[in-house]
């Protein structure tokens, strides 16, 4: 530089044009050299900017020096060098690889931890028939789980971030992990030179999609075989039933023509006096409301149990039961399931969003407590189950003197309002129960035979329930395990639940209905804790009801003892753990309290009390209007306080203890008034809305909708190519789509597994023995 200064300072020197040109060229060369050194990895000047450090954290433009210091497989190293040189030279195919890889995106400090790039864009690079420039090597997409920590203010606790990398296929997961480790060390050095603390550590690198193949999975092949067999049975049964219905209609039409001909003849012979009009009208009415086909033998009826025609009509029927069933329960059940779907939609969107801190903003809204405190919607199912099991039991006892076969058919017909009710008790084996229990003369003590019959009836009732509910349940477990394995293999995201592992190892606990007694990390289909609780409550309820036949006072005392014990146990556990309920962490005490039967049985027992009361009074209760008003105000106040009562977003230890114990029973008490008022004629517009006939088929589908909707959410959400941006309007639209898909899938599962199971059990248990109808 001293030479150049002397040349410049010599005013009197005579610089010829060629020398001046050479001087200019030298200056440009020096500037270019300096610029090249700035672009090198080791000399990137970030100053004290933390955000610039984040922005250039894994920038492929600065990877050449990392490549020089990292031992990699030869072909991997050669392909990476080719890529980096092409990227810095501005070649299109290299730019597309860079663009498909994950880089820094905004909102990191607002909750963004998905720098996943686009696996679809990376895969699309191989389509040579569509692009003029394609990479000279095959590419794979990798997802690295990286923990980023940036001083004490920006990211003080570290941020687990998923980073997608589109790289040459010659680099396997181990090579990518090794390369990223070198990039991490260099990034830490740059932060240290800039004067702030920052760390980056890769914990896992996986290829997406992985090595899993559906066609090579024997579980998937077995499931497809079972589904194919069921489909063939449904198709055959539907065609056969269609043939029988057509045959029956033709025969009925022939009989109508013959009857019309006879009527004409009789009118002519009797001076046109219409003596058979009344009989013809009666026959017409019977044909309109009667059967659609002739009843077949037992083997044919077993096949027809799979018919889509009859099962579909039963599920989609909007005709109310003729026994004065509690029609308002159908609306309550449907609305409760839609509430569950809404809550799970929010949780899913929260997990997959790129602005997770928006969840904190959302949780500050008072209305969000309807999501955070939504565990009470499951208490609604427990209440309905307890009510219905008691009503069915007492109605069976009331009909103990009716033994005729026709009376048994009428009983089954009267229970149609409950047989397909989802998330409620299964229909009990009425005749076996009546024969074993209800026709015996009452005495203070049970004989040995009566005790044996009680035990046998208990196991018959439990078996009937399990056999009715398990086919659809087992199918969803099977489907969930396979679909979650496939999703985890295909997704750039990592699902929060690992059902592909838990269902593979612990599925048998679900089928035994004891999965709620194990830690959450070992539960297959975490949301299925409800099924285990409801079955366990059913066992307790049946024991109490069996005791009530001979010892009603002892049964009542037992129910009260169980209820109070539930409160005391829950309070003790809550205080022992010093639990403070928070709106942000509704599942914080999942293992200790949330899914445990001793904490959730309260609403079920309240439902049993209401069922006894409604049967005892025959829903004929005169209530003063002042008490009606007070009842509705109290019920709505309880519901509102339980959902929206956490004003500060949390409770202290003792308020929490009462909130998580007595609160569930209080919810059942509020529903008790709703059920009694609607049944006894004091429901008004609320009863009219809840009893809307359109809720009947939807109510029958809630059981399968509850089982399948989280699986649908995981399959659809984790197949996305990038994260969602959390907004309430977007959540509402997503929720509507999930709800529709849940009920459509529920109909398919119900018509394939649940409805055939119910009909098969009726036929095999003798409650629906086939009989030939007499031709008129």
PDB file of C-alpha atoms in Angstrom, residues 514-684:
ATOM      1  CA  UNK A 514     -57.407 -51.548  32.081  1.00  0.00           C
ATOM      2  CA  UNK A 515     -55.175 -49.156  30.111  1.00  0.00           C
ATOM      3  CA  UNK A 516     -56.084 -46.222  32.375  1.00  0.00           C
ATOM      4  CA  UNK A 517     -54.256 -47.893  35.270  1.00  0.00           C
ATOM      5  CA  UNK A 518     -50.876 -47.431  33.583  1.00  0.00           C
ATOM      6  CA  UNK A 519     -48.689 -44.330  32.977  1.00  0.00           C
ATOM      7  CA  UNK A 520     -49.628 -42.099  30.070  1.00  0.00           C
ATOM      8  CA  UNK A 521     -46.409 -42.930  28.204  1.00  0.00           C
ATOM      9  CA  UNK A 522     -47.551 -46.568  28.047  1.00  0.00           C
ATOM     10  CA  UNK A 523     -51.158 -45.979  26.969  1.00  0.00           C
ATOM     11  CA  UNK A 524     -52.210 -46.933  23.477  1.00  0.00           C
ATOM     12  CA  UNK A 525     -54.619 -44.289  22.138  1.00  0.00           C
ATOM     13  CA  UNK A 526     -54.387 -41.936  25.110  1.00  0.00           C
ATOM     14  CA  UNK A 527     -57.936 -40.729  24.516  1.00  0.00           C
ATOM     15  CA  UNK A 528     -59.211 -44.290  25.046  1.00  0.00           C
ATOM     16  CA  UNK A 529     -58.867 -43.860  28.819  1.00  0.00           C
ATOM     17  CA  UNK A 530     -62.560 -43.069  28.671  1.00  0.00           C
ATOM     18  CA  UNK A 531     -63.381 -46.583  27.458  1.00  0.00           C
ATOM     19  CA  UNK A 532     -61.554 -48.189  30.369  1.00  0.00           C
ATOM     20  CA  UNK A 533     -63.219 -45.907  32.914  1.00  0.00           C
ATOM     21  CA  UNK A 534     -66.705 -46.399  31.523  1.00  0.00           C
ATOM     22  CA  UNK A 535     -66.321 -50.185  31.551  1.00  0.00           C
ATOM     23  CA  UNK A 536     -64.998 -50.167  35.107  1.00  0.00           C
ATOM     24  CA  UNK A 537     -67.881 -47.939  36.180  1.00  0.00           C
ATOM     25  CA  UNK A 538     -70.264 -50.336  34.449  1.00  0.00           C
ATOM     26  CA  UNK A 539     -68.905 -53.170  36.606  1.00  0.00           C
ATOM     27  CA  UNK A 540     -69.460 -51.137  39.762  1.00  0.00           C
ATOM     28  CA  UNK A 541     -72.920 -50.075  38.622  1.00  0.00           C
ATOM     29  CA  UNK A 542     -74.048 -53.603  37.801  1.00  0.00           C
ATOM     30  CA  UNK A 543     -72.907 -54.858  41.217  1.00  0.00           C
ATOM     31  CA  UNK A 544     -74.865 -52.109  42.964  1.00  0.00           C
ATOM     32  CA  UNK A 545     -77.967 -52.790  40.857  1.00  0.00           C
ATOM     33  CA  UNK A 546     -77.776 -56.536  41.494  1.00  0.00           C
ATOM     34  CA  UNK A 547     -77.563 -55.826  45.195  1.00  0.00           C
ATOM     35  CA  UNK A 548     -80.571 -53.524  44.956  1.00  0.00           C
ATOM     36  CA  UNK A 549     -82.839 -56.412  43.900  1.00  0.00           C
ATOM     37  CA  UNK A 550     -82.652 -58.026  47.341  1.00  0.00           C
ATOM     38  CA  UNK A 551     -81.140 -55.250  49.468  1.00  0.00           C
ATOM     39  CA  UNK A 552     -82.080 -51.786  48.148  1.00  0.00           C
ATOM     40  CA  UNK A 553     -80.999 -49.946  51.305  1.00  0.00           C
ATOM     41  CA  UNK A 554     -77.607 -51.628  51.342  1.00  0.00           C
ATOM     42  CA  UNK A 555     -77.176 -50.811  47.637  1.00  0.00           C
ATOM     43  CA  UNK A 556     -78.019 -47.148  48.301  1.00  0.00           C
ATOM     44  CA  UNK A 557     -75.535 -46.963  51.173  1.00  0.00           C
ATOM     45  CA  UNK A 558     -72.881 -48.637  49.004  1.00  0.00           C
ATOM     46  CA  UNK A 559     -73.413 -46.066  46.258  1.00  0.00           C
ATOM     47  CA  UNK A 560     -73.031 -43.228  48.740  1.00  0.00           C
ATOM     48  CA  UNK A 561     -69.880 -44.750  50.243  1.00  0.00           C
ATOM     49  CA  UNK A 562     -68.290 -45.111  46.782  1.00  0.00           C
ATOM     50  CA  UNK A 563     -69.167 -41.514  45.928  1.00  0.00           C
ATOM     51  CA  UNK A 564     -67.747 -40.031  49.143  1.00  0.00           C
ATOM     52  CA  UNK A 565     -64.671 -42.261  48.899  1.00  0.00           C
ATOM     53  CA  UNK A 566     -64.036 -40.895  45.435  1.00  0.00           C
ATOM     54  CA  UNK A 567     -64.082 -37.322  46.758  1.00  0.00           C
ATOM     55  CA  UNK A 568     -61.819 -38.075  49.709  1.00  0.00           C
ATOM     56  CA  UNK A 569     -59.304 -40.033  47.622  1.00  0.00           C
ATOM     57  CA  UNK A 570     -59.090 -37.348  44.954  1.00  0.00           C
ATOM     58  CA  UNK A 571     -58.633 -34.564  47.516  1.00  0.00           C
ATOM     59  CA  UNK A 572     -55.891 -36.537  49.264  1.00  0.00           C
ATOM     60  CA  UNK A 573     -53.948 -37.221  46.042  1.00  0.00           C
ATOM     61  CA  UNK A 574     -54.299 -33.626  44.854  1.00  0.00           C
ATOM     62  CA  UNK A 575     -53.041 -32.153  48.146  1.00  0.00           C
ATOM     63  CA  UNK A 576     -50.274 -34.753  48.408  1.00  0.00           C
ATOM     64  CA  UNK A 577     -48.898 -33.618  45.038  1.00  0.00           C
ATOM     65  CA  UNK A 578     -49.479 -29.942  45.901  1.00  0.00           C
ATOM     66  CA  UNK A 579     -51.335 -29.713  42.612  1.00  0.00           C
ATOM     67  CA  UNK A 580     -52.335 -26.269  41.373  1.00  0.00           C
ATOM     68  CA  UNK A 581     -54.748 -26.434  38.440  1.00  0.00           C
ATOM     69  CA  UNK A 582     -53.732 -24.216  35.505  1.00  0.00           C
ATOM     70  CA  UNK A 583     -55.604 -23.431  32.338  1.00  0.00           C
ATOM     71  CA  UNK A 584     -52.363 -23.829  30.352  1.00  0.00           C
ATOM     72  CA  UNK A 585     -51.718 -27.389  31.604  1.00  0.00           C
ATOM     73  CA  UNK A 586     -55.020 -29.289  31.739  1.00  0.00           C
ATOM     74  CA  UNK A 587     -53.237 -32.673  31.616  1.00  0.00           C
ATOM     75  CA  UNK A 588     -50.527 -31.919  34.161  1.00  0.00           C
ATOM     76  CA  UNK A 589     -51.827 -34.568  36.595  1.00  0.00           C
ATOM     77  CA  UNK A 590     -52.896 -37.067  33.961  1.00  0.00           C
ATOM     78  CA  UNK A 591     -51.253 -40.104  35.578  1.00  0.00           C
ATOM     79  CA  UNK A 592     -52.248 -39.285  39.152  1.00  0.00           C
ATOM     80  CA  UNK A 593     -55.764 -37.915  38.728  1.00  0.00           C
ATOM     81  CA  UNK A 594     -57.075 -37.147  35.265  1.00  0.00           C
ATOM     82  CA  UNK A 595     -57.801 -40.642  33.941  1.00  0.00           C
ATOM     83  CA  UNK A 596     -58.147 -42.566  37.189  1.00  0.00           C
ATOM     84  CA  UNK A 597     -61.517 -44.185  37.991  1.00  0.00           C
ATOM     85  CA  UNK A 598     -61.480 -43.098  41.640  1.00  0.00           C
ATOM     86  CA  UNK A 599     -61.391 -39.494  40.448  1.00  0.00           C
ATOM     87  CA  UNK A 600     -64.013 -39.694  37.684  1.00  0.00           C
ATOM     88  CA  UNK A 601     -66.761 -42.026  38.962  1.00  0.00           C
ATOM     89  CA  UNK A 602     -68.828 -39.238  40.561  1.00  0.00           C
ATOM     90  CA  UNK A 603     -70.916 -38.270  37.486  1.00  0.00           C
ATOM     91  CA  UNK A 604     -71.634 -41.945  36.766  1.00  0.00           C
ATOM     92  CA  UNK A 605     -73.087 -42.471  40.242  1.00  0.00           C
ATOM     93  CA  UNK A 606     -75.106 -39.264  39.965  1.00  0.00           C
ATOM     94  CA  UNK A 607     -76.467 -40.581  36.673  1.00  0.00           C
ATOM     95  CA  UNK A 608     -77.531 -43.803  38.395  1.00  0.00           C
ATOM     96  CA  UNK A 609     -79.453 -41.821  41.026  1.00  0.00           C
ATOM     97  CA  UNK A 610     -81.212 -39.811  38.319  1.00  0.00           C
ATOM     98  CA  UNK A 611     -82.044 -42.986  36.398  1.00  0.00           C
ATOM     99  CA  UNK A 612     -83.653 -44.500  39.504  1.00  0.00           C
ATOM    100  CA  UNK A 613     -85.628 -41.307  40.138  1.00  0.00           C
ATOM    101  CA  UNK A 614     -86.934 -41.005  36.588  1.00  0.00           C
ATOM    102  CA  UNK A 615     -88.015 -44.637  36.518  1.00  0.00           C
ATOM    103  CA  UNK A 616     -89.605 -44.400  39.950  1.00  0.00           C
ATOM    104  CA  UNK A 617     -91.639 -41.324  39.001  1.00  0.00           C
ATOM    105  CA  UNK A 618     -92.307 -42.438  35.392  1.00  0.00           C
ATOM    106  CA  UNK A 619     -91.215 -38.922  34.429  1.00  0.00           C
ATOM    107  CA  UNK A 620     -94.491 -37.644  35.904  1.00  0.00           C
ATOM    108  CA  UNK A 621     -93.371 -34.994  38.369  1.00  0.00           C
ATOM    109  CA  UNK A 622     -95.161 -31.759  39.200  1.00  0.00           C
ATOM    110  CA  UNK A 623     -92.570 -29.080  39.939  1.00  0.00           C
ATOM    111  CA  UNK A 624     -93.495 -25.566  41.131  1.00  0.00           C
ATOM    112  CA  UNK A 625     -92.532 -22.911  38.639  1.00  0.00           C
ATOM    113  CA  UNK A 626     -90.382 -21.084  41.186  1.00  0.00           C
ATOM    114  CA  UNK A 627     -88.416 -24.318  41.652  1.00  0.00           C
ATOM    115  CA  UNK A 628     -88.136 -24.759  37.877  1.00  0.00           C
ATOM    116  CA  UNK A 629     -86.602 -21.306  37.569  1.00  0.00           C
ATOM    117  CA  UNK A 630     -84.287 -21.900  40.512  1.00  0.00           C
ATOM    118  CA  UNK A 631     -83.264 -25.262  39.085  1.00  0.00           C
ATOM    119  CA  UNK A 632     -82.305 -23.888  35.690  1.00  0.00           C
ATOM    120  CA  UNK A 633     -80.462 -20.928  37.215  1.00  0.00           C
ATOM    121  CA  UNK A 634     -78.552 -23.243  39.566  1.00  0.00           C
ATOM    122  CA  UNK A 635     -77.670 -25.730  36.821  1.00  0.00           C
ATOM    123  CA  UNK A 636     -76.428 -23.039  34.446  1.00  0.00           C
ATOM    124  CA  UNK A 637     -74.523 -21.357  37.279  1.00  0.00           C
ATOM    125  CA  UNK A 638     -72.743 -24.604  38.147  1.00  0.00           C
ATOM    126  CA  UNK A 639     -71.865 -25.280  34.505  1.00  0.00           C
ATOM    127  CA  UNK A 640     -70.648 -21.717  33.984  1.00  0.00           C
ATOM    128  CA  UNK A 641     -68.566 -21.635  37.167  1.00  0.00           C
ATOM    129  CA  UNK A 642     -66.893 -24.977  36.435  1.00  0.00           C
ATOM    130  CA  UNK A 643     -65.936 -23.932  32.897  1.00  0.00           C
ATOM    131  CA  UNK A 644     -65.194 -20.228  33.366  1.00  0.00           C
ATOM    132  CA  UNK A 645     -64.467 -20.040  37.077  1.00  0.00           C
ATOM    133  CA  UNK A 646     -60.670 -20.070  36.760  1.00  0.00           C
ATOM    134  CA  UNK A 647     -60.550 -16.282  36.457  1.00  0.00           C
ATOM    135  CA  UNK A 648     -56.821 -15.913  37.147  1.00  0.00           C
ATOM    136  CA  UNK A 649     -55.937 -18.948  35.051  1.00  0.00           C
ATOM    137  CA  UNK A 650     -55.059 -21.111  38.048  1.00  0.00           C
ATOM    138  CA  UNK A 651     -56.188 -22.271  41.515  1.00  0.00           C
ATOM    139  CA  UNK A 652     -54.195 -22.707  44.695  1.00  0.00           C
ATOM    140  CA  UNK A 653     -53.711 -26.123  46.298  1.00  0.00           C
ATOM    141  CA  UNK A 654     -56.905 -26.507  48.328  1.00  0.00           C
ATOM    142  CA  UNK A 655     -59.280 -24.884  45.837  1.00  0.00           C
ATOM    143  CA  UNK A 656     -57.733 -27.185  43.233  1.00  0.00           C
ATOM    144  CA  UNK A 657     -58.393 -30.223  45.439  1.00  0.00           C
ATOM    145  CA  UNK A 658     -62.114 -29.448  45.654  1.00  0.00           C
ATOM    146  CA  UNK A 659     -62.245 -28.378  42.005  1.00  0.00           C
ATOM    147  CA  UNK A 660     -60.898 -31.714  40.697  1.00  0.00           C
ATOM    148  CA  UNK A 661     -62.889 -33.865  43.124  1.00  0.00           C
ATOM    149  CA  UNK A 662     -66.344 -32.489  43.843  1.00  0.00           C
ATOM    150  CA  UNK A 663     -66.346 -30.504  40.587  1.00  0.00           C
ATOM    151  CA  UNK A 664     -66.953 -33.619  38.480  1.00  0.00           C
ATOM    152  CA  UNK A 665     -69.904 -34.670  40.635  1.00  0.00           C
ATOM    153  CA  UNK A 666     -71.216 -31.098  40.560  1.00  0.00           C
ATOM    154  CA  UNK A 667     -71.190 -31.280  36.774  1.00  0.00           C
ATOM    155  CA  UNK A 668     -73.261 -34.454  37.030  1.00  0.00           C
ATOM    156  CA  UNK A 669     -75.675 -32.682  39.408  1.00  0.00           C
ATOM    157  CA  UNK A 670     -76.168 -29.870  36.872  1.00  0.00           C
ATOM    158  CA  UNK A 671     -76.893 -32.422  34.147  1.00  0.00           C
ATOM    159  CA  UNK A 672     -79.253 -34.188  36.548  1.00  0.00           C
ATOM    160  CA  UNK A 673     -81.501 -31.141  36.571  1.00  0.00           C
ATOM    161  CA  UNK A 674     -81.327 -30.846  32.783  1.00  0.00           C
ATOM    162  CA  UNK A 675     -82.341 -34.506  32.364  1.00  0.00           C
ATOM    163  CA  UNK A 676     -85.161 -34.337  34.931  1.00  0.00           C
ATOM    164  CA  UNK A 677     -86.527 -31.036  33.609  1.00  0.00           C
ATOM    165  CA  UNK A 678     -86.461 -32.172  29.982  1.00  0.00           C
ATOM    166  CA  UNK A 679     -88.015 -35.544  30.783  1.00  0.00           C
ATOM    167  CA  UNK A 680     -90.765 -34.146  32.978  1.00  0.00           C
ATOM    168  CA  UNK A 681     -91.836 -31.373  30.613  1.00  0.00           C
ATOM    169  CA  UNK A 682     -89.983 -28.401  32.067  1.00  0.00           C
ATOM    170  CA  UNK A 683     -87.259 -28.163  29.442  1.00  0.00           C
ATOM    171  CA  UNK A 684     -88.946 -25.705  27.115  1.00  0.00           C
TER     172      UNK A 684
END
